[in-house]
Amino acid sequence: MTEVQENHMMRNAAVTYIIQSLTIIAVMTVLALLSAGVWGSLSMIGVPLAVAAGFQVFASLTYGLAWRAVASSSSASLPTFYLAASGLRMIAGIATVLIYLFLADDEMQIRFFVFLFLVYYLVLLIYDTLYFVRVEKKIHRNA
C-alpha cells in the first residue's frame, strides 16, 4: 500500500469514526428524551443530558481528529495513543462529573447526570474499542 493510499484510508477511518460516534450520541440523546417524556421527568433531564451528551461530542471529535493526526504521522505510535487518549478521556470525564457534583444542587438531577454520563461513557467506550480493533486489523491486513 502506498503512503497516499494509507493516508486516504486513515482519513476515511477517522471520518467514519466521527460520523458513527455522533450518530450513536444523537440516538442515545433521542432515546433519553423519549424515555424522560414517558416518565414525566423531561424538565429534570435537560441540563444533565446536555452536559453528558456535550462531553461525549467533544471527546469523540477530539479523539477522531487526534487519531487521524497520529495515524497519518506515525502509525507505530497508535498503541501509545490509544492508552493515552483513553486515560485523558477518563480523567476529563471524572473532572466533568466532579464539577457537575459541586455545581448542581438538586439531588435528583445529580442522579440523572451520573446515570446518563455513565451510560454515554460506557457505550462509547465499547464502540471505540470495537471500531479501532477493526481498523487496526484492516491496517495490518493491508500492510
PDB file of C-alpha atoms in Angstrom:
ATOM      1  CA  MET A   1       0.000   0.000   0.000  1.00  0.00           C
ATOM      2  CA  THR A   2       1.392   3.405  -0.931  1.00  0.00           C
ATOM      3  CA  GLU A   3       1.663   6.251   1.537  1.00  0.00           C
ATOM      4  CA  VAL A   4      -1.079   8.176  -0.282  1.00  0.00           C
ATOM      5  CA  GLN A   5      -3.429   5.198  -0.084  1.00  0.00           C
ATOM      6  CA  GLU A   6      -2.616   4.711   3.595  1.00  0.00           C
ATOM      7  CA  ASN A   7      -3.294   8.399   4.391  1.00  0.00           C
ATOM      8  CA  HIS A   8      -6.567   8.179   2.473  1.00  0.00           C
ATOM      9  CA  MET A   9      -7.558   5.079   4.446  1.00  0.00           C
ATOM     10  CA  MET A  10      -6.672   6.804   7.745  1.00  0.00           C
ATOM     11  CA  ARG A  11      -8.693   9.884   6.812  1.00  0.00           C
ATOM     12  CA  ASN A  12     -11.698   7.742   5.858  1.00  0.00           C
ATOM     13  CA  ALA A  13     -11.433   5.757   9.093  1.00  0.00           C
ATOM     14  CA  ALA A  14     -11.359   8.961  11.159  1.00  0.00           C
ATOM     15  CA  VAL A  15     -14.319  10.500   9.314  1.00  0.00           C
ATOM     16  CA  THR A  16     -16.305   7.268   9.636  1.00  0.00           C
ATOM     17  CA  TYR A  17     -15.498   7.108  13.354  1.00  0.00           C
ATOM     18  CA  ILE A  18     -16.653  10.691  13.922  1.00  0.00           C
ATOM     19  CA  ILE A  19     -19.883  10.233  11.945  1.00  0.00           C
ATOM     20  CA  GLN A  20     -20.736   6.952  13.651  1.00  0.00           C
ATOM     21  CA  SER A  21     -19.939   8.178  17.161  1.00  0.00           C
ATOM     22  CA  LEU A  22     -22.001  11.353  16.649  1.00  0.00           C
ATOM     23  CA  THR A  23     -24.852   9.195  15.353  1.00  0.00           C
ATOM     24  CA  ILE A  24     -24.661   6.986  18.454  1.00  0.00           C
ATOM     25  CA  ILE A  25     -24.725  10.084  20.671  1.00  0.00           C
ATOM     26  CA  ALA A  26     -27.717  11.506  18.786  1.00  0.00           C
ATOM     27  CA  VAL A  27     -29.662   8.226  19.025  1.00  0.00           C
ATOM     28  CA  MET A  28     -28.900   7.919  22.734  1.00  0.00           C
ATOM     29  CA  THR A  29     -29.998  11.520  23.301  1.00  0.00           C
ATOM     30  CA  VAL A  30     -33.289  10.986  21.482  1.00  0.00           C
ATOM     31  CA  LEU A  31     -33.903   7.788  23.459  1.00  0.00           C
ATOM     32  CA  ALA A  32     -33.170   9.611  26.726  1.00  0.00           C
ATOM     33  CA  LEU A  33     -35.576  12.421  25.797  1.00  0.00           C
ATOM     34  CA  LEU A  34     -38.286   9.957  24.802  1.00  0.00           C
ATOM     35  CA  SER A  35     -37.911   7.954  28.000  1.00  0.00           C
ATOM     36  CA  ALA A  36     -37.927  11.145  30.088  1.00  0.00           C
ATOM     37  CA  GLY A  37     -41.102  12.238  28.324  1.00  0.00           C
ATOM     38  CA  VAL A  38     -42.752   8.911  29.103  1.00  0.00           C
ATOM     39  CA  TRP A  39     -41.725   9.093  32.774  1.00  0.00           C
ATOM     40  CA  GLY A  40     -42.719  12.741  33.038  1.00  0.00           C
ATOM     41  CA  SER A  41     -39.257  13.930  34.043  1.00  0.00           C
ATOM     42  CA  LEU A  42     -38.412  15.967  30.947  1.00  0.00           C
ATOM     43  CA  SER A  43     -37.702  19.141  32.933  1.00  0.00           C
ATOM     44  CA  MET A  44     -35.254  17.290  35.210  1.00  0.00           C
ATOM     45  CA  ILE A  45     -33.186  15.763  32.442  1.00  0.00           C
ATOM     46  CA  GLY A  46     -32.371  18.834  30.304  1.00  0.00           C
ATOM     47  CA  VAL A  47     -29.135  20.050  31.869  1.00  0.00           C
ATOM     48  CA  PRO A  48     -27.759  16.615  32.796  1.00  0.00           C
ATOM     49  CA  LEU A  49     -28.444  15.370  29.277  1.00  0.00           C
ATOM     50  CA  ALA A  50     -26.858  18.425  27.647  1.00  0.00           C
ATOM     51  CA  VAL A  51     -23.688  18.107  29.733  1.00  0.00           C
ATOM     52  CA  ALA A  52     -23.346  14.335  29.268  1.00  0.00           C
ATOM     53  CA  ALA A  53     -24.011  14.458  25.516  1.00  0.00           C
ATOM     54  CA  GLY A  54     -21.893  17.591  25.066  1.00  0.00           C
ATOM     55  CA  PHE A  55     -18.924  15.974  26.775  1.00  0.00           C
ATOM     56  CA  GLN A  56     -19.157  12.927  24.531  1.00  0.00           C
ATOM     57  CA  VAL A  57     -19.489  15.022  21.363  1.00  0.00           C
ATOM     58  CA  PHE A  58     -16.370  16.974  22.312  1.00  0.00           C
ATOM     59  CA  ALA A  59     -14.482  13.811  23.315  1.00  0.00           C
ATOM     60  CA  SER A  60     -15.436  11.945  20.132  1.00  0.00           C
ATOM     61  CA  LEU A  61     -14.488  14.812  17.827  1.00  0.00           C
ATOM     62  CA  THR A  62     -11.196  15.317  19.629  1.00  0.00           C
ATOM     63  CA  TYR A  63     -10.426  11.591  19.662  1.00  0.00           C
ATOM     64  CA  GLY A  64     -11.209  11.149  15.964  1.00  0.00           C
ATOM     65  CA  LEU A  65      -9.149  14.124  14.836  1.00  0.00           C
ATOM     66  CA  ALA A  66      -6.237  13.262  17.120  1.00  0.00           C
ATOM     67  CA  TRP A  67      -6.310   9.642  15.954  1.00  0.00           C
ATOM     68  CA  ARG A  68      -6.121  10.789  12.338  1.00  0.00           C
ATOM     69  CA  ALA A  69      -3.138  13.016  13.078  1.00  0.00           C
ATOM     70  CA  VAL A  70      -1.253  10.277  14.938  1.00  0.00           C
ATOM     71  CA  ALA A  71      -2.147   7.557  12.434  1.00  0.00           C
ATOM     72  CA  SER A  72      -1.042   9.711   9.496  1.00  0.00           C
ATOM     73  CA  SER A  73       2.245  10.780  11.031  1.00  0.00           C
ATOM     74  CA  SER A  74       3.335   7.612  12.818  1.00  0.00           C
ATOM     75  CA  SER A  75       1.105   4.567  12.854  1.00  0.00           C
ATOM     76  CA  ALA A  76       3.657   2.825  15.089  1.00  0.00           C
ATOM     77  CA  SER A  77       2.626   5.273  17.846  1.00  0.00           C
ATOM     78  CA  LEU A  78      -1.022   4.191  17.792  1.00  0.00           C
ATOM     79  CA  PRO A  79      -0.825   1.763  20.756  1.00  0.00           C
ATOM     80  CA  THR A  80       0.587   4.576  22.907  1.00  0.00           C
ATOM     81  CA  PHE A  81      -2.095   6.916  21.559  1.00  0.00           C
ATOM     82  CA  TYR A  82      -4.914   4.517  22.492  1.00  0.00           C
ATOM     83  CA  LEU A  83      -3.631   4.269  26.048  1.00  0.00           C
ATOM     84  CA  ALA A  84      -3.018   7.997  26.452  1.00  0.00           C
ATOM     85  CA  ALA A  85      -6.310   9.032  24.852  1.00  0.00           C
ATOM     86  CA  SER A  86      -8.323   6.612  26.994  1.00  0.00           C
ATOM     87  CA  GLY A  87      -6.595   7.874  30.126  1.00  0.00           C
ATOM     88  CA  LEU A  88      -7.185  11.515  29.200  1.00  0.00           C
ATOM     89  CA  ARG A  89     -10.846  10.814  28.404  1.00  0.00           C
ATOM     90  CA  MET A  90     -11.260   9.109  31.780  1.00  0.00           C
ATOM     91  CA  ILE A  91      -9.603  11.994  33.656  1.00  0.00           C
ATOM     92  CA  ALA A  92     -11.697  14.543  31.748  1.00  0.00           C
ATOM     93  CA  GLY A  93     -14.821  12.500  32.495  1.00  0.00           C
ATOM     94  CA  ILE A  94     -14.046  12.333  36.205  1.00  0.00           C
ATOM     95  CA  ALA A  95     -13.361  16.077  36.241  1.00  0.00           C
ATOM     96  CA  THR A  96     -16.660  16.763  34.459  1.00  0.00           C
ATOM     97  CA  VAL A  97     -18.612  14.637  36.932  1.00  0.00           C
ATOM     98  CA  LEU A  98     -16.915  16.266  39.930  1.00  0.00           C
ATOM     99  CA  ILE A  99     -17.541  19.781  38.611  1.00  0.00           C
ATOM    100  CA  TYR A 100     -21.197  18.915  37.998  1.00  0.00           C
ATOM    101  CA  LEU A 101     -21.484  17.477  41.520  1.00  0.00           C
ATOM    102  CA  PHE A 102     -20.116  20.698  43.011  1.00  0.00           C
ATOM    103  CA  LEU A 103     -22.322  22.973  40.901  1.00  0.00           C
ATOM    104  CA  ALA A 104     -25.633  21.095  40.976  1.00  0.00           C
ATOM    105  CA  ASP A 105     -27.905  21.458  43.953  1.00  0.00           C
ATOM    106  CA  ASP A 106     -30.749  19.086  43.103  1.00  0.00           C
ATOM    107  CA  GLU A 107     -30.081  15.508  44.175  1.00  0.00           C
ATOM    108  CA  MET A 108     -32.387  14.060  41.520  1.00  0.00           C
ATOM    109  CA  GLN A 109     -30.590  15.953  38.742  1.00  0.00           C
ATOM    110  CA  ILE A 110     -27.257  14.715  40.083  1.00  0.00           C
ATOM    111  CA  ARG A 111     -28.519  11.134  39.920  1.00  0.00           C
ATOM    112  CA  PHE A 112     -29.818  11.643  36.381  1.00  0.00           C
ATOM    113  CA  PHE A 113     -26.495  13.142  35.362  1.00  0.00           C
ATOM    114  CA  VAL A 114     -24.302  10.414  36.834  1.00  0.00           C
ATOM    115  CA  PHE A 115     -26.503   7.721  35.307  1.00  0.00           C
ATOM    116  CA  LEU A 116     -26.619   9.387  31.874  1.00  0.00           C
ATOM    117  CA  PHE A 117     -22.918  10.176  31.901  1.00  0.00           C
ATOM    118  CA  LEU A 118     -22.010   6.582  32.739  1.00  0.00           C
ATOM    119  CA  VAL A 119     -24.297   5.185  30.043  1.00  0.00           C
ATOM    120  CA  TYR A 120     -22.879   7.525  27.388  1.00  0.00           C
ATOM    121  CA  TYR A 121     -19.321   6.851  28.550  1.00  0.00           C
ATOM    122  CA  LEU A 122     -19.639   3.064  28.586  1.00  0.00           C
ATOM    123  CA  VAL A 123     -21.491   2.803  25.279  1.00  0.00           C
ATOM    124  CA  LEU A 124     -18.921   4.976  23.528  1.00  0.00           C
ATOM    125  CA  LEU A 125     -16.022   3.186  25.209  1.00  0.00           C
ATOM    126  CA  ILE A 126     -17.314  -0.119  23.859  1.00  0.00           C
ATOM    127  CA  TYR A 127     -17.877   1.435  20.428  1.00  0.00           C
ATOM    128  CA  ASP A 128     -14.365   2.958  20.370  1.00  0.00           C
ATOM    129  CA  THR A 129     -12.789  -0.349  21.287  1.00  0.00           C
ATOM    130  CA  LEU A 130     -14.684  -2.367  18.685  1.00  0.00           C
ATOM    131  CA  TYR A 131     -14.220   0.239  15.948  1.00  0.00           C
ATOM    132  CA  PHE A 132     -10.486   0.701  16.381  1.00  0.00           C
ATOM    133  CA  VAL A 133      -9.798  -3.028  16.786  1.00  0.00           C
ATOM    134  CA  ARG A 134     -11.479  -3.465  13.414  1.00  0.00           C
ATOM    135  CA  VAL A 135      -9.482  -0.572  11.910  1.00  0.00           C
ATOM    136  CA  GLU A 136      -6.203  -1.947  13.272  1.00  0.00           C
ATOM    137  CA  LYS A 137      -6.936  -5.374  11.778  1.00  0.00           C
ATOM    138  CA  LYS A 138      -7.645  -3.728   8.441  1.00  0.00           C
ATOM    139  CA  ILE A 139      -4.404  -1.719   8.606  1.00  0.00           C
ATOM    140  CA  HIS A 140      -2.291  -4.774   9.422  1.00  0.00           C
ATOM    141  CA  ARG A 141      -4.027  -6.874   6.800  1.00  0.00           C
ATOM    142  CA  ASN A 142      -3.258  -4.271   4.104  1.00  0.00           C
ATOM    143  CA  ALA A 143       0.324  -3.700   5.254  1.00  0.00           C
TER     144      ALA A 143
END
